[in-house]
Coordinates of C-alpha atoms in Angstrom, one line a residue:
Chain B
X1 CA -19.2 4.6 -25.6
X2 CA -16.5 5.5 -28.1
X3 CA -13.7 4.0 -26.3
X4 CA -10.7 4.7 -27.9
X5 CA -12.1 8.6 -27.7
X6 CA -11.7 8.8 -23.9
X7 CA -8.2 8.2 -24.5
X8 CA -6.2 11.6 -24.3
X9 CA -2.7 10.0 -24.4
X10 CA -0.1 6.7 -24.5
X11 CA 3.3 7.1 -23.8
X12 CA 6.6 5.0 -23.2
X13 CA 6.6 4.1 -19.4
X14 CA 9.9 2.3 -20.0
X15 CA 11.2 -0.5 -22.3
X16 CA 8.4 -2.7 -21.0
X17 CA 5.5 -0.4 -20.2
X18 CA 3.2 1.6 -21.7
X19 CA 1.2 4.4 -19.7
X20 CA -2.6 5.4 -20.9
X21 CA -4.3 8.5 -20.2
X22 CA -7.6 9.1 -19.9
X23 CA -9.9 12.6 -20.3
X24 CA -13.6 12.8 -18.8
X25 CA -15.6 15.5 -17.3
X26 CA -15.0 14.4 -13.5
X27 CA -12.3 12.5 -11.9
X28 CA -14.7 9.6 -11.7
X29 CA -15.9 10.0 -15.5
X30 CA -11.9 9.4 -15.9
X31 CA -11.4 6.7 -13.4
X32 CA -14.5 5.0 -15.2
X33 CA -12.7 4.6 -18.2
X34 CA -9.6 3.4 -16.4
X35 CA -11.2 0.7 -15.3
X36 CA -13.3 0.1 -18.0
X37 CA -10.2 -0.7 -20.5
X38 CA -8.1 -2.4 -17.3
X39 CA -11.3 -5.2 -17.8
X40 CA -11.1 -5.1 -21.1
X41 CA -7.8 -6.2 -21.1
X42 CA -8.0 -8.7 -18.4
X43 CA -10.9 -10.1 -19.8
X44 CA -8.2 -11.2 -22.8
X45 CA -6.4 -13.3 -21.3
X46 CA -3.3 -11.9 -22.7
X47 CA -0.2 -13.9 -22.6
X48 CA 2.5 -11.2 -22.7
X49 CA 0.5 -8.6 -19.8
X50 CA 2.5 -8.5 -16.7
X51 CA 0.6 -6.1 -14.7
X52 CA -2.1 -3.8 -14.9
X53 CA -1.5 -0.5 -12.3
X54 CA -4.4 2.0 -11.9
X55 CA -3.9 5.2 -11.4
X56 CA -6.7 8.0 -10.9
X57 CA -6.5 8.9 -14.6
X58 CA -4.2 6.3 -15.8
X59 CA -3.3 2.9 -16.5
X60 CA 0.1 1.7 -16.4
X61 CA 0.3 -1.8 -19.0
X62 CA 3.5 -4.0 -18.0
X63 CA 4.5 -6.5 -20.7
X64 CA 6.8 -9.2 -21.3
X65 CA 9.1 -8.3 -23.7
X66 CA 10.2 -11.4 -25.0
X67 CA 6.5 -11.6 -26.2
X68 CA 5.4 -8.1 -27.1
X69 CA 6.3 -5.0 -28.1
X70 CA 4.7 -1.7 -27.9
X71 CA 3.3 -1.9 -31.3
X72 CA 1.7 -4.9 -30.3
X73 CA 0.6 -3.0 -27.0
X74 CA -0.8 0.1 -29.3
X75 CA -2.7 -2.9 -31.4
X76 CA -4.0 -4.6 -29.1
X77 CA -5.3 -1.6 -26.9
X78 CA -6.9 -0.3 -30.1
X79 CA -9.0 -3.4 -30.5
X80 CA -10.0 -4.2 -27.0
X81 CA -13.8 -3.1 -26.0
X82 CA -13.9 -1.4 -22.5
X83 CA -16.2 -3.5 -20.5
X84 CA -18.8 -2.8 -17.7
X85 CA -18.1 -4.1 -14.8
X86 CA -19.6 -7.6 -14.6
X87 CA -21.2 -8.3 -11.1
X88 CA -18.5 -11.2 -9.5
X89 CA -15.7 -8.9 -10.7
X90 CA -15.6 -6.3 -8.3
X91 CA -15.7 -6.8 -4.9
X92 CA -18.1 -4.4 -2.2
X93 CA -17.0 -3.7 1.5
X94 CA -18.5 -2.4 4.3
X95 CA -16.0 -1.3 7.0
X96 CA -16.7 -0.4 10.8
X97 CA -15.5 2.7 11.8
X98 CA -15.5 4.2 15.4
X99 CA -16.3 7.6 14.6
X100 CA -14.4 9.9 16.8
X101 CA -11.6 7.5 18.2
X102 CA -9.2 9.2 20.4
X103 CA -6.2 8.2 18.8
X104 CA -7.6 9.2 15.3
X105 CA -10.1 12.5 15.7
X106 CA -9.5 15.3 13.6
X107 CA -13.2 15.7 13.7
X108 CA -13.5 19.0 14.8
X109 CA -10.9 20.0 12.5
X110 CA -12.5 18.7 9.6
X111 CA -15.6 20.7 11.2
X112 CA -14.0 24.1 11.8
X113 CA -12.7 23.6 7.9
X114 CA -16.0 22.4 5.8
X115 CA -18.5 24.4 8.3
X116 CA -20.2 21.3 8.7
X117 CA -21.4 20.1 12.5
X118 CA -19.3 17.5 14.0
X119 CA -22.7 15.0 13.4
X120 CA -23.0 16.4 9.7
X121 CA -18.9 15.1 9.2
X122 CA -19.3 11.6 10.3
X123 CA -23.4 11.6 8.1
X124 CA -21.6 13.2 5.7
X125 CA -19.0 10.2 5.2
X126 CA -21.4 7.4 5.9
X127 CA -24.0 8.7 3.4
X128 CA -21.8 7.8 0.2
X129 CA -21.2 4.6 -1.1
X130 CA -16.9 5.2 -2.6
X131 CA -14.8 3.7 -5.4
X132 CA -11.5 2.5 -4.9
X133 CA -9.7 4.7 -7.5
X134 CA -6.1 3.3 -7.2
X135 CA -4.3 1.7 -4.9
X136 CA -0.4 1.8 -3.9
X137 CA 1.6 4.4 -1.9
X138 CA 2.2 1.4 0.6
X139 CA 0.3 -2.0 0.4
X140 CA -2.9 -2.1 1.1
X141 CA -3.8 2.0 0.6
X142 CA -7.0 2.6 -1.1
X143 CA -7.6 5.9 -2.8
X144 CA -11.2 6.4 -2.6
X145 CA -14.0 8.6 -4.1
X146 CA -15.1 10.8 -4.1
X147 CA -15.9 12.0 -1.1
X148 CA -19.4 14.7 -1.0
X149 CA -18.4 18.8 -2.3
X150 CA -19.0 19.6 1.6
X151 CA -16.8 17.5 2.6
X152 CA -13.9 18.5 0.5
X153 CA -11.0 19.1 3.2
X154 CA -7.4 20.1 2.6
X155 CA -4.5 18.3 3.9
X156 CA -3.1 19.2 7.4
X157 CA -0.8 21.5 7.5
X158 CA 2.1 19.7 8.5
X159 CA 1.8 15.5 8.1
X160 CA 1.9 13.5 11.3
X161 CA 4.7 11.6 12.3
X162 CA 2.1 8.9 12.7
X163 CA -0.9 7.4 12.1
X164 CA -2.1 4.6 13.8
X165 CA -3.2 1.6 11.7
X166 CA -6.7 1.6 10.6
X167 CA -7.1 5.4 10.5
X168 CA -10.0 6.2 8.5
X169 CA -9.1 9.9 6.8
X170 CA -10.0 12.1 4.5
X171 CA -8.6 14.5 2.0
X172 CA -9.8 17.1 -0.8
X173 CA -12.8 14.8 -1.9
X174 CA -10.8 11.4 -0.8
X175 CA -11.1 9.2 1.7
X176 CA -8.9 6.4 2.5
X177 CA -8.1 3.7 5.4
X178 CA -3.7 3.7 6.5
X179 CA -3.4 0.0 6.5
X180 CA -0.5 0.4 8.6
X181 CA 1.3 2.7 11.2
X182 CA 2.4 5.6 9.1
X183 CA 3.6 9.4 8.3
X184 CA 0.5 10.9 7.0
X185 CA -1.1 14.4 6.3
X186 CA -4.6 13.3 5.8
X187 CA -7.4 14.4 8.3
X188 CA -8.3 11.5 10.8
X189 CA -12.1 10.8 11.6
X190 CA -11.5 7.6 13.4
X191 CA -10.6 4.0 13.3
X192 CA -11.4 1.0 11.4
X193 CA -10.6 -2.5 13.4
X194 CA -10.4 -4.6 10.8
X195 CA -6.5 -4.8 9.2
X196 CA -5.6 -4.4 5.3
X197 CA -2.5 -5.2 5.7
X198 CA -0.4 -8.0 7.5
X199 CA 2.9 -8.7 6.7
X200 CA 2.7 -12.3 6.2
X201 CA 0.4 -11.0 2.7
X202 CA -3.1 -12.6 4.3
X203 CA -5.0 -9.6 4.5
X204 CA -8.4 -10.6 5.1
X205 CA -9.6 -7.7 2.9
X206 CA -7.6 -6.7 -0.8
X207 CA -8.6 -3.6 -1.5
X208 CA -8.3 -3.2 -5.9
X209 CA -8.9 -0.6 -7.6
X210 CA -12.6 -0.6 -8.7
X211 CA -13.9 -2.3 -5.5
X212 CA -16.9 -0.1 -3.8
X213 CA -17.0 0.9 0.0
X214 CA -19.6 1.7 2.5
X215 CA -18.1 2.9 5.6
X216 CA -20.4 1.7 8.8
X217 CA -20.6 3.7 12.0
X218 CA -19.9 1.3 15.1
X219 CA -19.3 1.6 18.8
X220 CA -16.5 1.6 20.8
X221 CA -17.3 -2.1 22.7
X222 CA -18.3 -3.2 19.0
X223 CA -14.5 -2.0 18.0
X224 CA -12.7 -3.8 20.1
X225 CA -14.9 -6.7 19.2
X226 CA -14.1 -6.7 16.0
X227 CA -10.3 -5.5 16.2
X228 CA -9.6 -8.8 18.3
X229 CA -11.6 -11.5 16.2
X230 CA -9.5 -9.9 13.4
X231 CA -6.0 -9.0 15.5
Chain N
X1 CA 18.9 -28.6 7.5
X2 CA 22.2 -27.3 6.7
X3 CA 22.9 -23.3 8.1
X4 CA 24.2 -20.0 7.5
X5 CA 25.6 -17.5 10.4
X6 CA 26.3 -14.3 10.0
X7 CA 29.4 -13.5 11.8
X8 CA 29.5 -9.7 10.3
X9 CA 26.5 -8.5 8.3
X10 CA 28.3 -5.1 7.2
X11 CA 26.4 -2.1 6.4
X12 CA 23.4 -3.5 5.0
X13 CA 22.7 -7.6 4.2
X14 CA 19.1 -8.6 3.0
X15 CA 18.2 -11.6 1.6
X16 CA 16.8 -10.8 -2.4
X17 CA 15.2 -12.8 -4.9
X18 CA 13.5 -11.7 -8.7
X19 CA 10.9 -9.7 -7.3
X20 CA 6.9 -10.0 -6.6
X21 CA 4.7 -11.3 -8.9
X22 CA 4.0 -8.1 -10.7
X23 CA 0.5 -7.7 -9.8
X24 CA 1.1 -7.2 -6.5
X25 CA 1.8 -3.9 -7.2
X26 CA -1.5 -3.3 -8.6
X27 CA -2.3 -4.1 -4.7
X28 CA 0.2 -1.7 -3.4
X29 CA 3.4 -4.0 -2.7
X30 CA 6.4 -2.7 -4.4
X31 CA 8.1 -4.9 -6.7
X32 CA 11.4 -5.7 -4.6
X33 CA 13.6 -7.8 -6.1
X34 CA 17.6 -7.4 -6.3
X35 CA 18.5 -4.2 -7.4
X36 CA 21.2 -5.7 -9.7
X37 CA 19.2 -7.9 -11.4
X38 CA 22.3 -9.0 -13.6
X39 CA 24.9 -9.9 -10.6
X40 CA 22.0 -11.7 -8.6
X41 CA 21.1 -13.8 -11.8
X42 CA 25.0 -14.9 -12.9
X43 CA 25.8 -16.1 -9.1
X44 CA 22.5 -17.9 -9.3
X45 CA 23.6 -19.7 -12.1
X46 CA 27.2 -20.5 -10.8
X47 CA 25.5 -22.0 -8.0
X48 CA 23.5 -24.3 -10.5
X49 CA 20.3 -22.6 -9.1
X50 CA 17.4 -21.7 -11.2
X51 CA 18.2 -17.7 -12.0
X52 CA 15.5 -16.5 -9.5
X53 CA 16.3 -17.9 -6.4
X54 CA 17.0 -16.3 -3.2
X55 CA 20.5 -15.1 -2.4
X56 CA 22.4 -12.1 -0.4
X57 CA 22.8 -9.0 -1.3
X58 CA 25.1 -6.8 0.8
X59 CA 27.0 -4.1 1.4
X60 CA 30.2 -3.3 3.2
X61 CA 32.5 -6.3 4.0
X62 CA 30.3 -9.6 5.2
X63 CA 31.6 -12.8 7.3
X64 CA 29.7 -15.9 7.7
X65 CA 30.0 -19.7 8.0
X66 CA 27.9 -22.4 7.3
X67 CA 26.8 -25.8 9.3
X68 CA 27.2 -28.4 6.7
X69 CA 29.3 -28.7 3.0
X70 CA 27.5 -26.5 0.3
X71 CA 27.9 -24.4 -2.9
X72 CA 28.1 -20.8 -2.8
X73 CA 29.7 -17.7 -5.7
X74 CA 29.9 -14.0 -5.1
X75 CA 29.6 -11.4 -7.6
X76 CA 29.5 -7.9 -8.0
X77 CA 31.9 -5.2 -8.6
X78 CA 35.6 -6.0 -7.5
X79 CA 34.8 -8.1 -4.9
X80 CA 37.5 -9.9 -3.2
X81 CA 36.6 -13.5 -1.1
X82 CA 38.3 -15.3 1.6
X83 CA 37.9 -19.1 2.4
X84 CA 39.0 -19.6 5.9
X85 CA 41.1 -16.7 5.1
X86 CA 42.9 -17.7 1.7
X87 CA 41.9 -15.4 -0.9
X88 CA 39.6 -17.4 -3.7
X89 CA 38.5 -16.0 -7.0
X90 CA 35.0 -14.4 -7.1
X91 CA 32.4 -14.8 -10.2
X92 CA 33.0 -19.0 -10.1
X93 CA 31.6 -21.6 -7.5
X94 CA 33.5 -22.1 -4.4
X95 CA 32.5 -25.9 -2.7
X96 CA 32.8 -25.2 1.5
X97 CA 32.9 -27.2 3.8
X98 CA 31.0 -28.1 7.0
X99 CA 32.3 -25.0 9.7
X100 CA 34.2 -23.3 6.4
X101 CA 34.3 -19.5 7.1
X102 CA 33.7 -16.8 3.9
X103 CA 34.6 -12.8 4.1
X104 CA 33.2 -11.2 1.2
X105 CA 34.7 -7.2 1.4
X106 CA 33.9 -5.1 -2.0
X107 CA 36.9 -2.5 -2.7
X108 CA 34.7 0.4 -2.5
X109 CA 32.3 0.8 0.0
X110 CA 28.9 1.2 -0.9
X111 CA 28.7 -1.5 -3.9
X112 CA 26.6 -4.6 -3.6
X113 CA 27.8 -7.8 -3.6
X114 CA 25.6 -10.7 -3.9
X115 CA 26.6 -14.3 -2.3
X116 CA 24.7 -17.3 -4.0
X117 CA 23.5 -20.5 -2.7
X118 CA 23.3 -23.6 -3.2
X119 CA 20.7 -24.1 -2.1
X120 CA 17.0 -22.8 -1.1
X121 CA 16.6 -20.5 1.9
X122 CA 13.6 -21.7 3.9
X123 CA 12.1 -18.2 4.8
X124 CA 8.5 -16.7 4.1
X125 CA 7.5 -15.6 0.8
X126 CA 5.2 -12.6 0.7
X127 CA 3.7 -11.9 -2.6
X128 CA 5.9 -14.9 -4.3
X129 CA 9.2 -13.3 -3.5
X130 CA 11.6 -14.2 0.1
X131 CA 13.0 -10.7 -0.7
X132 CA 13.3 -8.5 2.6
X133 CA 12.0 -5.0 2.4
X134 CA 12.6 -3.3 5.2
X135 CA 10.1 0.4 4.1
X136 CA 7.4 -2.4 4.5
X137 CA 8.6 -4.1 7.5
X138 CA 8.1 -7.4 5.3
X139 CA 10.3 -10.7 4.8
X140 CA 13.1 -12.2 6.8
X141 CA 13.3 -14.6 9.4
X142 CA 10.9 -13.1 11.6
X143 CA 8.9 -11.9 8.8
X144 CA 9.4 -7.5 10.2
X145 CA 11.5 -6.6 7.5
X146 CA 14.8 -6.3 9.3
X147 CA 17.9 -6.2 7.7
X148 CA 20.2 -9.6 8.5
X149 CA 22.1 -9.0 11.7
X150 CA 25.0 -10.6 13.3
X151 CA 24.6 -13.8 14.6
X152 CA 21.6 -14.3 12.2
X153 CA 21.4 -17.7 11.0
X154 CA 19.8 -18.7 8.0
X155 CA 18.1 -22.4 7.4
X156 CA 18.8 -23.5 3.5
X157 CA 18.0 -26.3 2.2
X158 CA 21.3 -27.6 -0.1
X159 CA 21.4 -29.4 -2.9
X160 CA 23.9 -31.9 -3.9
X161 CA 27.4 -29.9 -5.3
X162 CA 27.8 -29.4 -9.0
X163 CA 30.1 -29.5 -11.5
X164 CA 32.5 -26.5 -11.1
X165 CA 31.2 -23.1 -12.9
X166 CA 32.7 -19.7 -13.6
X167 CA 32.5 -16.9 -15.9
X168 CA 35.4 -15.9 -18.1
X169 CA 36.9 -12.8 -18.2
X170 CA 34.4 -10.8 -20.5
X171 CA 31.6 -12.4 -19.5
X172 CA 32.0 -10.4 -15.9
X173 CA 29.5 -7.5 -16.0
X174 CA 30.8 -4.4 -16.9
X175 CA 30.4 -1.6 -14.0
X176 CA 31.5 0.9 -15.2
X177 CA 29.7 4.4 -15.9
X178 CA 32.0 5.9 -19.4
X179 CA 29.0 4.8 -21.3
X180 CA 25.6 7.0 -20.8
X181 CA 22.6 5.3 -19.4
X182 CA 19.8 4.7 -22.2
X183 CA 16.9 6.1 -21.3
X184 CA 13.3 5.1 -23.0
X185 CA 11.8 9.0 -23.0
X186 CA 8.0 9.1 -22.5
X187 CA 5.7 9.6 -19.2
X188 CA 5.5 13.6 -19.1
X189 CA 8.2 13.8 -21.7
X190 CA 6.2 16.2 -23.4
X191 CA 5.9 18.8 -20.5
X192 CA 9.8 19.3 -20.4
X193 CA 10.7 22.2 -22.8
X194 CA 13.2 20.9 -25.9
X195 CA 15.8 22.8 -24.1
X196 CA 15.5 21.6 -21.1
X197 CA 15.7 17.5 -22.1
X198 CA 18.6 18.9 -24.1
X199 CA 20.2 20.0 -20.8
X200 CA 19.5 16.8 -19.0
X201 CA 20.6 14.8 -21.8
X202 CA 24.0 16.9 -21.8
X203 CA 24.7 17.0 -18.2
X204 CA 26.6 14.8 -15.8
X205 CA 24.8 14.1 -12.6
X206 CA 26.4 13.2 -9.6
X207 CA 25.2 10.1 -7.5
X208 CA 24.0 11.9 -3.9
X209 CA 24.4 10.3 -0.9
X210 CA 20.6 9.8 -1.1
X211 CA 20.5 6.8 -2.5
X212 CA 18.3 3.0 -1.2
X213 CA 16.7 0.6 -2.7
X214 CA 13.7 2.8 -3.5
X215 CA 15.8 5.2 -5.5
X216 CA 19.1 7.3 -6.3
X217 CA 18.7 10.7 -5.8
X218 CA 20.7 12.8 -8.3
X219 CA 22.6 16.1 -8.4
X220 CA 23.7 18.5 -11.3
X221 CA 22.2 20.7 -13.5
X222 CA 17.9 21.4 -12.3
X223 CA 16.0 21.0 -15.1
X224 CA 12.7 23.0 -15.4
X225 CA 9.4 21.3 -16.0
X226 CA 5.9 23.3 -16.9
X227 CA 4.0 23.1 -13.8
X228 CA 0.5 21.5 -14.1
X229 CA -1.3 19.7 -11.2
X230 CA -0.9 15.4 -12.0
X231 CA -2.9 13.0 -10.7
X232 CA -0.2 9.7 -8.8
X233 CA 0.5 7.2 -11.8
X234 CA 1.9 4.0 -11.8
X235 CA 6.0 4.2 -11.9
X236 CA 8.2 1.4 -13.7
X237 CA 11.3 0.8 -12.7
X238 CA 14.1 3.4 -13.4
X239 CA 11.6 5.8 -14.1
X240 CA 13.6 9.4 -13.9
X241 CA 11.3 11.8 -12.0
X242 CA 11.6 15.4 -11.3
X243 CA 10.5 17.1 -7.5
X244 CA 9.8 20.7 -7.4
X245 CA 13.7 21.2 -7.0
X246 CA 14.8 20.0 -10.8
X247 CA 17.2 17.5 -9.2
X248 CA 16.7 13.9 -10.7
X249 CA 15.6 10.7 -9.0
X250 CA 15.9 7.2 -10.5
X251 CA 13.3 4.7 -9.3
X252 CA 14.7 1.3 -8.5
X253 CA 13.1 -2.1 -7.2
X254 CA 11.5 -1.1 -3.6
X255 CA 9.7 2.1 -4.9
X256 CA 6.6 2.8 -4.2
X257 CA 3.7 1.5 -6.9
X258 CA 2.3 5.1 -7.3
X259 CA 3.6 9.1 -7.6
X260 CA 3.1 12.2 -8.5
X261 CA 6.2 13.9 -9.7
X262 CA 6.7 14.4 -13.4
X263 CA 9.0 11.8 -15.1
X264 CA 10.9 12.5 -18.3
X265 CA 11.2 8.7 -18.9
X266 CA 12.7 5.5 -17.9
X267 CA 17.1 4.1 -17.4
X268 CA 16.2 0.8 -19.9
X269 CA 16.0 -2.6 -18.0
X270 CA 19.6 -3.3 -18.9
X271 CA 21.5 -0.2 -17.5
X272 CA 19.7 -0.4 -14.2
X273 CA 22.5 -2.6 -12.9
X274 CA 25.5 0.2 -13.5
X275 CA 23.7 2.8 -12.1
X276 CA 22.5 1.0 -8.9
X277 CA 25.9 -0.2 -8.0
X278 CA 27.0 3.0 -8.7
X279 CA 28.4 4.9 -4.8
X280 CA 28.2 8.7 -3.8
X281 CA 30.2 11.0 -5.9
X282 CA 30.3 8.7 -8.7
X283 CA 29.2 10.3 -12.3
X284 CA 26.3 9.3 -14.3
X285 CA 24.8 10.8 -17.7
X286 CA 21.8 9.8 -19.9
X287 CA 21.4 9.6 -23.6
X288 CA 17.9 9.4 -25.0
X289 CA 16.8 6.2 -26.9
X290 CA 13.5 5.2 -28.3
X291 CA 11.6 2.2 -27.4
X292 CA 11.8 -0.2 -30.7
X293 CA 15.9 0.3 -30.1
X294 CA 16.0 -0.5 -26.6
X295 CA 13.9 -3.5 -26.6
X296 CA 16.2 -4.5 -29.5
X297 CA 18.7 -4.6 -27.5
X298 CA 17.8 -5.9 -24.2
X299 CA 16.8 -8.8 -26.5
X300 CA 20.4 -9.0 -27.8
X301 CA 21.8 -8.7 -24.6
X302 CA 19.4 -11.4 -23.2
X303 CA 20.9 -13.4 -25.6
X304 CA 24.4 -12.5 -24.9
X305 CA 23.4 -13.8 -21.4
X306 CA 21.7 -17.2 -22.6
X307 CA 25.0 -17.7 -24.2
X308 CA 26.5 -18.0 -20.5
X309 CA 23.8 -20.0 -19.6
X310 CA 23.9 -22.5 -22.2
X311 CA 27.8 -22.7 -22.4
X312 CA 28.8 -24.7 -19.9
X313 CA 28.7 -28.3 -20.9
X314 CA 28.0 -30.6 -18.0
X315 CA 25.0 -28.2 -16.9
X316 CA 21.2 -28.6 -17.7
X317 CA 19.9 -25.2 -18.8
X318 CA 18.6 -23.3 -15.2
X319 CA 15.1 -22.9 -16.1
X320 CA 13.6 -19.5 -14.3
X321 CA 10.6 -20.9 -12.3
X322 CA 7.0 -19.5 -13.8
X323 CA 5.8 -17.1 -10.9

């Protein structure tokens, strides 16, 4: 691959940031080469990087200024390989979900809007494994994709008030998991019991951008199972 | 373990440090951190305190008293303080004693004053930072986020008193808002029309009375910018983004790690300070400046702030712990 090719754009995010953009055929062809150059860099060891933020088609480069500049930035992105992902460096999840959960079911919704049978929506979203595109919003929110064509569903209408923690939900072709009690406007297809977000910062999973996800359909008595070994 | 109660905590008091480690926010925590970096840092190092250690930052007027003899210094824009009601100066360090009680009260409501101390507040650290942010219901003595409240007390662990400190006239930050904000143009910078980044750069904007620790929220002249679907992106700090309305918002230290809106660029590191203890109604405007420049002179003025540091001669240099 012809790295520095998949690069449409680098621009000033600031005095000490520099923001990358990438072009490919398909959101994932972009987010591909996102990650790609994020290991690349990491792999470096690079005194002066401060942080490395994904975006779906972006990559935000925080430096230390008393130890680079962005010429150094533009150098050093020019001469880094993008790298495959090596097998320990991303992590894969599976995570329960209770399909249908009466605090969280938009399942007929989602129905009525893709024409797909209420089964079809919940085999639909367990057939796929996802890529964590980019997380932020709040801590712990994973943008994942992407989700099957058939199963591309807008946003509601108007965004709830709240959802509860663990919602699993979808959106256009994205599906995510609200770490925590929140507004949202994605469409809700049930719950996941184990938490990605506690405010003491031990969240037993860390979602990162380039992790994979296989969503798992469990019962209700295998729910609350889980939701108090993990509460 | 000596303590702190909060006999008034005004409009808002949270406890604030340097920030997260910045690779949090690749895991979705927003950086925190004081909002005026500079102020936090200088009463840190009239305390004798390494630069990023945990102080107050409040607004409106503050009383507390503390348990046992310890160090404190306020700064931030004209700030008055009371020592068991005598008036004492601000911007030097103050020595109390056990049961001594301190009114901090800014001049005009809505600034932040920040209150070091000497000392280390023993409260959980999330992410490598004790600061409290309340949008993720994180930090503080019960670890929910919650702003300090009356009759809040704080455990801190003192340290011995130090040799007297204070910062002369001109080394007092300067507030005020004459000069224009530098801004680092970049981000979308190309989707915004000459014109129209002519305008912005022309225009005086108005601080709303939208404004947190997330962001200020601008108003004045709209500026236009081409539609064209984005994908959410990472946002730095004082990043200047533009909602479908054309007014301006300026990102500060508890934004969130990702968005959407197009951005015309960035306020540089060192001007964040003016603009966020800038109050509704005050006047702001922006003047364009490109990278090489800026970090020239945030290295100059980093220097002009070593200088402080390393000036006074019975003090070892504060080192700024390695996070």
């Amino acid at each position: 691959m012809r790295f520095f090719g998949r690069i449409k754009d680098i621009q000033p995010a600031g005095i000490d940031g520099v923001i990358i953009y990438f072009s490919g055929d398909t959101l994932t062809d972009k987010n591909d080469a996102v990650q790609a150059l994020a290991r690349g860099l990491r792999a470096q060891r690079l005194t002066w990087l401060k942080s490395l933020i994904a975006g779906y088609d972006s990559l935000l480069v925080l430096f230390d200024l008393q130890r680079a500049d962005v010429h150094l930035v533009y150098r050093t992105l020019k001469n880094t390989q993008p790298r495959e992902a090596g097998a320990d460096e991303h992590s894969h999840y599976e995570l329960p979900v209770w399909y249908g959960a009466p605090s969280a079911n938009d399942i007929a919704v989602v129905s009525e809007k893709t024409g797909l049978s209420e089964d079809e929506v919940i085999a639909t979203h367990l057939r796929q494994q996802y890529r964590v595109f980019t997380v932020g919003f709040s801590p712990g929110f994973a943008y994942m994709g992407e989700t099957s064509e058939s199963l591309s569903c807008p946003r509601l209408e108007s965004p709830r008030k709240k959802v509860p923690a663990g919602a699993v939900a979808i959106a256009d072709r994205q599906t995510a998991v609200y770490p925590n009690e929140s507004p949202g406007g994605w469409n809700l297809l049930g719950l996941c019991p184990l938490p990605l977000f506690k405010a003491d910062g031990s969240q037993p999973i860390t979602l990162r951008a380039g992790d994979t996800v296989n969503f798992v359909q469990v019962d209700e008595a295998t729910f609350r199972e889980l939701a108090d070994k993990h509460g | 373990m000596a303590e702190i109660t909060l006999l008034n905590s005004g409009l808002q008091t949270l406890v604030v440090d340097a920030g997260r480690q910045p690779q949090a926010q690749e895991i979705g925590f927003c950086a925190s951190g004081a909002v005026d970096l500079l102020s936090f840092e200088l009463v840190n190092w009239l305390c004798a305190n390494p630069l990023d250690t945990p102080a107050l930052e409040c607004i409106g007027e503050v009383v507390f008293s503390v348990s046992h003899a310890m160090e404190i210094a306020v700064g931030g824009p004209a700030v008055s303080v009371q020592q068991n009601g005598d008036e004492v100066s601000a911007w030097q360090s103050i020595n109390l004693a056990a049961g001594d009680t301190v009114t901090v009260s800014p001049r005009r409501l809505g600034t932040k004053s920040y209150i070091g101390l000497g000392g280390v507040l023993d409260l959980p650290a999330i992410k490598g930072s004790k600061t409290i942010v309340t949008r993720e219901g994180v930090g503080g003595i019960h670890n929910d986020g919650k702003s300090l409240q009356k009759d809040d007390t704080l455990p801190v662990a003192v340290h011995s008193i130090q040799a007297m400190r204070e910062l002369e006239a001109h080394e007092i930050p300067d507030y005020t808002l004459e000069t224009p904000l530098d801004v680092v143009v970049g981000y979308q910078q190309a989707r915004f029309d000459n014109w129209q980044q002519q305008l912005f750069f022309a225009s005086e904007y108005t601080v709303s009375n939208d404004i947190n620790r997330m962001g200020y929220r601008l108003t004045g002249q709209a500026i236009e910018v081409e539609p064209e679907e984005m994908y959410s992106e990472g946002i730095n700090c004082g990043a200047i983004q533009f909602p479908p309305d054309g007014q301006p918002i300026v990102m500060l230290a508890d934004r969130q790690t990702l968005g959407g809106y197009p951005k015309i660029g960035c306020v540089a590191d060192y001007d964040i300070y003016r603009l966020a203890q800038a109050v509704p109604g005050d006047v702001v405007t922006f003047r364009a400046i490109d990278a090489d420049n800026a970090r020239g002179k945030w290295l100059l003025w980093h220097r002009l702030e070593e200088l402080i540091f390393d000036s006074h001669p019975n003090s070892s240099h504060p080192e700024t712990e390695q996070r």
